[in-house]
Coordinates of C-alpha atoms and ligand atoms in Angstrom, one line a residue:
M1 CA 15.7 -19.9 0.0
G2 CA 15.0 -21.0 -3.6
D3 CA 16.7 -24.5 -3.5
I4 CA 13.7 -26.4 -2.0
Q5 CA 12.0 -28.8 -4.5
G6 CA 8.3 -28.4 -4.9
T7 CA 5.8 -31.2 -5.7
E8 CA 3.1 -31.1 -8.4
F9 CA -0.3 -31.9 -7.0
I10 CA -2.6 -30.6 -9.8
R11 CA -2.4 -30.1 -13.5
R12 CA -2.7 -26.4 -14.5
D13 CA -2.3 -25.5 -18.1
S14 CA -1.3 -21.9 -17.5
F15 CA 0.4 -19.9 -14.8
L16 CA -1.8 -18.2 -12.2
P17 CA -0.1 -14.9 -11.7
F18 CA 0.0 -13.4 -8.2
F19 CA -2.1 -10.5 -9.6
R20 CA -4.0 -9.8 -12.8
P21 CA -5.5 -6.4 -13.3
D22 CA -9.3 -6.2 -14.0
L23 CA -9.6 -3.8 -16.9
G24 CA -12.7 -3.7 -19.2
E25 CA -14.1 -1.8 -22.1
A26 CA -15.0 1.2 -19.9
E27 CA -11.3 1.7 -18.9
L28 CA -10.1 1.3 -22.5
S29 CA -12.6 3.9 -23.9
A30 CA -12.0 6.4 -21.1
V31 CA -8.2 6.4 -21.8
T32 CA -8.8 6.5 -25.6
E33 CA -11.1 9.5 -25.2
V34 CA -8.4 11.4 -23.3
L35 CA -5.8 10.5 -25.9
R36 CA -8.2 11.8 -28.6
S37 CA -8.7 15.0 -26.6
G38 CA -5.0 15.8 -27.0
W39 CA -4.5 16.7 -23.3
L40 CA -1.8 14.2 -22.3
T41 CA -0.5 15.4 -19.0
Y42 CA -1.8 17.2 -15.9
G43 CA -5.2 18.7 -16.7
P44 CA -9.0 18.5 -16.1
K45 CA -9.2 14.7 -15.6
V46 CA -6.6 14.8 -12.8
R47 CA -8.7 17.4 -11.0
E48 CA -11.9 15.5 -11.6
F49 CA -10.2 12.3 -10.3
G50 CA -9.0 14.1 -7.2
E51 CA -12.4 15.5 -6.4
A52 CA -14.1 12.1 -7.0
C53 CA -11.6 10.4 -4.7
G54 CA -12.2 13.1 -2.0
R55 CA -16.0 12.4 -2.2
Y56 CA -15.5 8.6 -2.0
L57 CA -13.2 8.9 1.0
D58 CA -15.2 11.7 2.6
V59 CA -12.2 14.0 2.9
P60 CA -12.1 17.7 1.7
H61 CA -8.7 17.6 0.0
A62 CA -7.4 14.8 -2.3
V63 CA -4.4 15.5 -4.5
P64 CA -3.5 12.9 -7.2
V65 CA 0.3 12.3 -7.6
S66 CA 2.5 10.2 -9.8
S67 CA 2.8 7.3 -7.2
A68 CA 2.4 6.6 -3.5
S69 CA 6.2 6.8 -3.3
S70 CA 6.1 10.4 -4.5
G71 CA 3.0 11.1 -2.4
L72 CA 4.8 10.1 0.8
L73 CA 7.8 12.3 0.0
V74 CA 5.7 15.4 -0.9
A75 CA 3.4 14.9 2.1
L76 CA 6.3 14.6 4.5
K77 CA 7.7 17.9 3.0
A78 CA 4.3 19.5 3.2
L79 CA 4.1 18.5 6.9
G80 CA 7.5 20.3 7.5
V81 CA 9.7 17.3 8.0
G82 CA 13.4 17.9 7.2
P83 CA 17.0 17.5 8.3
G84 CA 17.5 17.0 12.0
D85 CA 14.0 15.4 12.4
E86 CA 13.3 11.8 13.3
V87 CA 10.5 9.9 11.7
I88 CA 9.2 6.6 13.2
L89 CA 8.0 3.9 10.8
P90 CA 7.6 0.1 10.9
S91 CA 10.4 -2.0 9.4
L92 CA 7.7 -4.2 7.8
T93 CA 6.9 -2.1 4.8
F94 CA 8.0 -1.4 1.2
V95 CA 11.1 0.6 0.7
A96 CA 9.1 3.6 -0.5
T97 CA 8.0 4.4 3.1
L98 CA 11.6 4.7 4.2
G99 CA 12.8 6.3 1.0
A100 CA 10.4 9.3 1.6
V101 CA 12.0 9.9 5.1
V102 CA 15.6 9.6 3.8
H103 CA 15.0 11.8 0.8
C104 CA 13.6 14.5 3.2
G105 CA 16.9 14.4 5.0
A106 CA 15.3 13.1 8.1
R107 CA 16.5 10.2 10.3
P108 CA 14.3 7.0 10.1
V109 CA 13.6 5.2 13.3
L110 CA 12.3 1.6 12.7
A111 CA 9.8 0.1 15.1
D112 CA 8.1 -3.2 15.6
I113 CA 4.6 -4.4 14.5
D114 CA 1.5 -5.7 16.2
P115 CA 1.2 -9.2 14.7
A116 CA -2.6 -9.1 15.0
N117 CA -2.8 -6.6 12.1
L118 CA 0.8 -6.3 10.9
G119 CA 0.8 -2.5 11.4
L120 CA 2.9 -0.3 13.7
D121 CA 2.5 -1.4 17.3
P122 CA 1.4 1.7 19.3
D123 CA 3.6 0.7 22.3
A124 CA 6.6 0.3 20.1
F125 CA 5.9 3.7 18.6
A126 CA 5.6 5.3 22.0
A127 CA 8.9 3.6 23.1
A128 CA 10.8 5.0 20.0
I129 CA 9.8 8.7 20.6
T130 CA 12.6 11.1 21.4
P131 CA 12.6 14.9 21.6
R132 CA 13.6 14.9 17.9
T133 CA 10.6 12.9 16.7
K134 CA 8.7 15.0 14.2
A135 CA 6.5 12.5 12.5
V136 CA 5.3 8.9 12.4
I137 CA 4.2 6.9 9.4
P138 CA 1.9 4.0 10.3
V139 CA 1.4 1.5 7.5
H140 CA -2.0 -0.2 6.9
L141 CA -0.4 -3.4 5.7
A142 CA -2.2 -5.8 3.4
G143 CA -5.3 -3.5 3.7
H144 CA -6.0 -4.1 7.4
P145 CA -6.0 -0.8 9.3
C146 CA -3.4 -0.6 12.0
R147 CA -4.3 0.7 15.5
I148 CA -4.4 4.2 14.2
E149 CA -6.6 5.7 16.9
E150 CA -4.1 4.7 19.6
I151 CA -1.2 6.0 17.5
L152 CA -3.1 9.4 17.1
A153 CA -3.8 9.5 20.8
I154 CA 0.0 9.2 21.5
A155 CA 1.1 11.5 18.7
K156 CA -1.3 14.4 19.0
P157 CA -0.5 15.7 22.5
R158 CA 3.2 15.5 21.7
G159 CA 2.8 17.5 18.4
I160 CA 4.0 14.6 16.3
R161 CA 2.7 14.7 12.8
V162 CA 0.9 11.5 11.5
L163 CA 1.2 10.5 7.9
E164 CA -0.6 7.2 7.1
D165 CA 0.8 4.9 4.4
A166 CA -2.5 3.5 3.1
A167 CA -1.0 2.3 -0.2
H168 CA -2.7 -1.1 0.4
A169 CA -5.9 0.2 2.0
F170 CA -8.1 2.2 -0.4
G171 CA -11.6 1.7 0.9
A172 CA -10.6 0.2 4.3
E173 CA -12.5 1.6 7.3
V174 CA -12.0 2.2 11.0
R175 CA -15.3 2.2 12.9
G176 CA -17.3 2.8 9.8
K177 CA -15.1 5.7 8.5
R178 CA -12.9 5.2 5.4
L179 CA -9.2 5.9 5.8
G180 CA -8.2 9.3 4.3
G181 CA -9.3 11.9 6.9
L182 CA -8.2 10.5 10.2
S183 CA -4.7 12.0 10.5
D184 CA -2.6 14.9 9.2
A185 CA -2.3 13.3 5.8
T186 CA -2.9 9.9 4.2
V187 CA -1.3 8.4 1.0
F188 CA -2.8 5.8 -1.3
S189 CA -1.3 3.9 -4.2
F190 CA -2.9 3.2 -7.5
Y191 CA -0.1 1.0 -8.8
A192 CA -1.2 -1.9 -11.0
T193 CA -1.6 -4.5 -8.2
K194 CA -3.4 -2.2 -5.8
C195 CA -7.1 -2.1 -4.8
I196 CA -7.8 0.2 -7.7
T197 CA -5.3 1.2 -10.3
S198 CA -4.4 4.1 -12.6
G199 CA -1.3 2.2 -13.9
D200 CA 1.1 4.1 -11.8
G201 CA -0.4 6.7 -9.5
G202 CA -1.1 7.8 -6.0
L203 CA -3.2 10.2 -3.9
V204 CA -2.5 12.4 -0.9
T205 CA -5.6 13.2 1.3
T206 CA -5.9 15.7 4.1
N207 CA -8.4 17.8 6.1
D208 CA -5.9 20.7 6.2
P209 CA -6.2 23.1 3.2
E210 CA -2.6 24.4 3.8
V211 CA -1.1 20.8 3.7
A212 CA -3.2 20.2 0.5
R213 CA -1.9 23.4 -1.1
R214 CA 1.7 22.6 -0.3
V215 CA 1.3 19.0 -1.6
Q216 CA -0.1 20.5 -4.9
V217 CA 2.7 23.0 -5.2
I218 CA 5.6 20.7 -4.2
S219 CA 4.4 18.0 -6.6
F220 CA 4.2 20.5 -9.5
H221 CA 7.7 22.0 -9.6
G222 CA 6.9 24.4 -6.8
M223 CA 4.8 26.4 -9.2
D224 CA 1.9 28.5 -7.8
G225 CA -1.7 27.3 -7.9
N226 CA -3.0 27.5 -11.5
A227 CA 0.2 27.2 -13.5
W228 CA -1.1 24.0 -15.1
Q229 CA -3.6 26.1 -17.0
R230 CA -1.0 28.0 -18.9
Y231 CA -1.6 26.1 -22.1
T232 CA -5.4 26.5 -22.0
D233 CA -7.5 29.4 -23.1
K234 CA -7.8 30.5 -19.5
G235 CA -4.0 30.4 -19.0
R236 CA -1.3 33.0 -19.1
W237 CA 2.4 32.5 -19.5
Y238 CA 3.5 34.0 -16.2
Y239 CA 4.0 31.8 -13.2
E240 CA 6.0 32.0 -10.0
I241 CA 8.1 29.3 -8.3
V242 CA 7.2 29.6 -4.6
E243 CA 9.5 26.8 -3.4
F244 CA 11.6 24.0 -4.8
G245 CA 9.5 21.1 -5.8
Y246 CA 9.4 18.0 -7.9
K247 CA 7.6 16.8 -11.0
M248 CA 5.4 14.2 -9.2
H249 CA 1.9 15.0 -10.5
L250 CA -0.5 12.6 -12.2
G251 CA -1.5 12.9 -15.9
D252 CA -4.9 12.9 -17.5
P253 CA -4.7 9.4 -19.2
A254 CA -3.9 7.8 -15.9
A255 CA -6.6 9.8 -14.1
A256 CA -9.2 8.7 -16.7
L257 CA -8.3 5.1 -16.0
G258 CA -8.4 5.8 -12.2
L259 CA -11.9 7.4 -12.5
V260 CA -13.4 4.3 -14.1
Q261 CA -11.6 2.0 -11.5
L262 CA -12.9 4.3 -8.7
G263 CA -16.4 3.6 -9.9
R264 CA -15.7 -0.1 -9.5
S265 CA -14.0 0.1 -6.1
D266 CA -17.0 -1.3 -4.1
E267 CA -17.4 -4.2 -6.6
F268 CA -13.7 -5.0 -6.3
M269 CA -13.8 -4.8 -2.5
K270 CA -16.8 -7.1 -2.4
R271 CA -15.1 -9.7 -4.5
R272 CA -11.8 -9.4 -2.6
T273 CA -13.7 -10.0 0.7
E274 CA -15.5 -13.0 -0.8
I275 CA -12.3 -14.6 -1.9
A276 CA -10.7 -13.9 1.5
H277 CA -13.7 -15.6 3.2
R278 CA -13.4 -18.6 0.8
F279 CA -9.8 -19.0 1.7
G280 CA -10.6 -18.6 5.3
A281 CA -13.3 -21.3 5.3
A282 CA -11.3 -23.8 3.2
L283 CA -7.9 -23.4 5.0
A284 CA -9.2 -23.0 8.6
G285 CA -7.7 -25.3 11.2
L286 CA -4.8 -26.7 9.2
P287 CA -1.9 -27.6 11.5
G288 CA 1.0 -25.2 11.0
L289 CA -1.0 -22.5 9.2
T290 CA -2.1 -19.2 10.6
L291 CA -4.7 -17.2 8.6
P292 CA -5.2 -13.5 8.5
T293 CA -8.3 -12.2 10.2
A294 CA -10.1 -8.8 10.3
A295 CA -10.7 -7.1 13.6
D296 CA -14.3 -6.2 14.4
W297 CA -13.5 -2.5 14.6
C298 CA -12.5 -2.2 11.0
T299 CA -13.2 -3.1 7.4
H300 CA -10.3 -4.9 5.7
A301 CA -9.5 -3.9 2.1
W302 CA -8.0 -7.4 1.5
H303 CA -5.3 -6.1 -0.8
L304 CA -3.2 -9.1 0.3
Y305 CA -4.0 -12.5 1.8
A306 CA -0.8 -13.2 3.8
V307 CA -0.7 -16.5 5.7
R308 CA 1.9 -17.7 8.2
V309 CA 3.6 -21.1 8.0
N310 CA 5.1 -22.5 11.2
R311 CA 8.7 -23.6 10.6
E312 CA 8.8 -26.2 13.4
M313 CA 5.6 -27.9 12.2
I314 CA 6.0 -27.7 8.4
E315 CA 9.1 -29.1 6.6
G316 CA 10.7 -26.3 4.7
G317 CA 8.4 -23.7 6.3
R318 CA 7.0 -21.0 4.0
D319 CA 9.7 -21.6 1.4
G320 CA 8.5 -25.2 1.1
V321 CA 4.9 -24.0 0.5
I322 CA 6.2 -21.4 -2.0
A323 CA 8.1 -24.2 -3.8
D324 CA 4.9 -26.3 -4.0
L325 CA 2.9 -23.3 -5.3
T326 CA 5.5 -22.7 -8.0
A327 CA 5.6 -26.4 -9.0
N328 CA 1.8 -26.1 -9.5
K329 CA 2.1 -22.9 -11.6
I330 CA 0.7 -20.6 -8.9
G331 CA 2.4 -17.3 -8.2
S332 CA 2.9 -16.0 -4.7
S333 CA 4.9 -13.3 -2.9
V334 CA 6.3 -12.2 0.5
H335 CA 5.4 -8.9 2.0
F336 CA 7.9 -7.7 3.0
I337 CA 11.6 -8.3 3.5
P338 CA 12.0 -6.1 6.6
L339 CA 13.7 -2.8 5.8
H340 CA 16.5 -3.5 8.3
Y341 CA 17.5 -6.7 6.4
H342 CA 18.4 -4.9 3.2
P343 CA 22.2 -4.3 2.8
V344 CA 21.8 -0.5 2.5
F345 CA 19.8 -0.3 5.7
R346 CA 21.1 -3.2 7.7
E347 CA 23.5 -1.4 9.9
A348 CA 21.2 1.6 10.4
G349 CA 18.2 -0.5 11.1
R350 CA 19.9 -2.5 13.8
E351 CA 21.3 0.7 15.3
F352 CA 18.0 2.5 15.4
A353 CA 15.9 -0.5 16.6
P354 CA 17.7 -3.3 18.2
R355 CA 14.5 -5.4 18.9
L356 CA 12.1 -6.0 16.0
G357 CA 11.1 -9.5 17.2
Q358 CA 7.5 -9.6 15.8
T359 CA 8.7 -8.2 12.4
E360 CA 11.4 -10.8 12.1
R361 CA 9.2 -13.7 13.2
Y362 CA 6.5 -12.7 10.8
F363 CA 8.9 -12.4 7.9
D364 CA 10.3 -15.9 8.6
E365 CA 6.8 -17.4 8.2
A366 CA 4.9 -15.1 5.7
V367 CA 3.6 -16.0 2.2
S368 CA 1.0 -14.0 0.3
L369 CA -1.4 -16.1 -1.8
P370 CA -2.9 -14.7 -5.0
L371 CA -6.0 -12.6 -4.4
F372 CA -7.5 -10.3 -7.0
P373 CA -11.1 -9.5 -8.1
S374 CA -10.9 -11.3 -11.5
M375 CA -9.8 -14.6 -9.9
T376 CA -12.1 -17.4 -10.9
D377 CA -13.6 -19.9 -8.5
Q378 CA -11.5 -22.6 -10.1
E379 CA -8.4 -20.6 -9.5
I380 CA -9.3 -20.1 -5.9
D381 CA -9.9 -23.8 -5.5
D382 CA -6.6 -24.6 -7.1
V383 CA -4.8 -22.4 -4.6
V384 CA -6.7 -24.1 -1.7
T385 CA -5.9 -27.6 -3.0
V386 CA -2.2 -26.9 -3.4
V387 CA -1.8 -25.2 0.0
R388 CA -3.7 -28.1 1.7
E389 CA -1.7 -30.8 -0.1
S390 CA 1.6 -28.9 0.6
L391 CA 0.9 -28.8 4.3
R392 CA -0.3 -32.4 4.5
L393 CA 2.9 -33.6 2.7
R394 CA 5.2 -31.4 4.8
C395 CA 3.6 -31.7 8.2
R396 CA 6.3 -33.2 10.6
Ligands
PLP401 C1 3.3 -0.1 1.9 C2 3.7 0.6 0.6 N1 3.9 1.9 0.6 C3 4.2 2.6 -0.5 C4 4.2 1.9 -1.7 C5 4.6 2.7 -3.0 O1 3.5 2.7 -3.9 P1 3.8 3.2 -5.4 O2 4.1 2.0 -6.2 O3 2.4 3.7 -5.8 O4 4.8 4.2 -5.4 C6 4.0 0.5 -1.8 C7 4.1 -0.2 -3.1 O5 4.0 -1.4 -3.2 C8 3.7 -0.1 -0.6 O6 3.5 -1.5 -0.6

């Protein structure tokens, strides 16, 4: 990887980044207003943001946290996962999904994906269950929902807790219902590149008031309910630590940014979908290229547009296409290096899951093209031209 020479096909003056956040005057003034208010950390804006997210996702409890990484950890703890437990998750995900399991003291069990949607394969999940399986973390990769209904149907009767990693999928739907209230808990990311952003930030949603209460407490030092109010006129100095927790809550400036972005979520999703359709129409039918599609039972959030490049048909495979994109000043990425390939997990991953054939094949071929709401039509056309020319030149 990295030593393949790319060819310049078009003249671009500036670099097209893989992602550029869309922040306007409304975001700037919302954050400025909070800074002027003097309330810099957890406070009323965080609560307002949580409630607004809950309404948008149609789920009764939505707790903002400092990131999806911390949300996954506190949600697993709130669901009672700990040492001696096994948690099943796909290997094709970001390290945060695995980190949450390991930091709980539980044993991760890696399973394969369904290549149609890149999420956990329900059959692979069922095959990985043992008497110690306490929870499963299906990931909605790229914004396409995984086969969550089948996963729930396997997990529920066995008492296995289901925590969805929807870091990529804010606004995605399964049969007309937005993700967020389908399972025991769901975690979203508001990191800078995600569907909506609060800079860094995340959200845990659940239908279960007890899970929500524990997420709230564990993400706020283990302090009881209203401790955050202790510096307000309603507050008092006394609080109790009801369990050991973390400092993983969101702050008001981030929540103010998130609130404005939440109001733009439908607009962003519409533009992302438009761009995905433009890529789909312009790149359809090219030899050696497989495009992502959306199943008819879901609404894709189109966080990522990940194509597959066939190594036998295209000289240099996906690394060749990436070299050409780079030579034409276009950013790209790969989602993800499977967890079991990383040095720290290699041995463990192999031991836990000897066959992850779909994951490995996908990783060999995958490249994510830039897709973000503020992309101009010219930028979309540039990406299309470079991908088409790259495949034409490299086709064996
Ligand atoms: C699938 C997945 N889960 C979790 C995370 C963690 O998100 P955050 O950056 O908000 O901690 C990411 C981040 O990219 C991700 O891709």
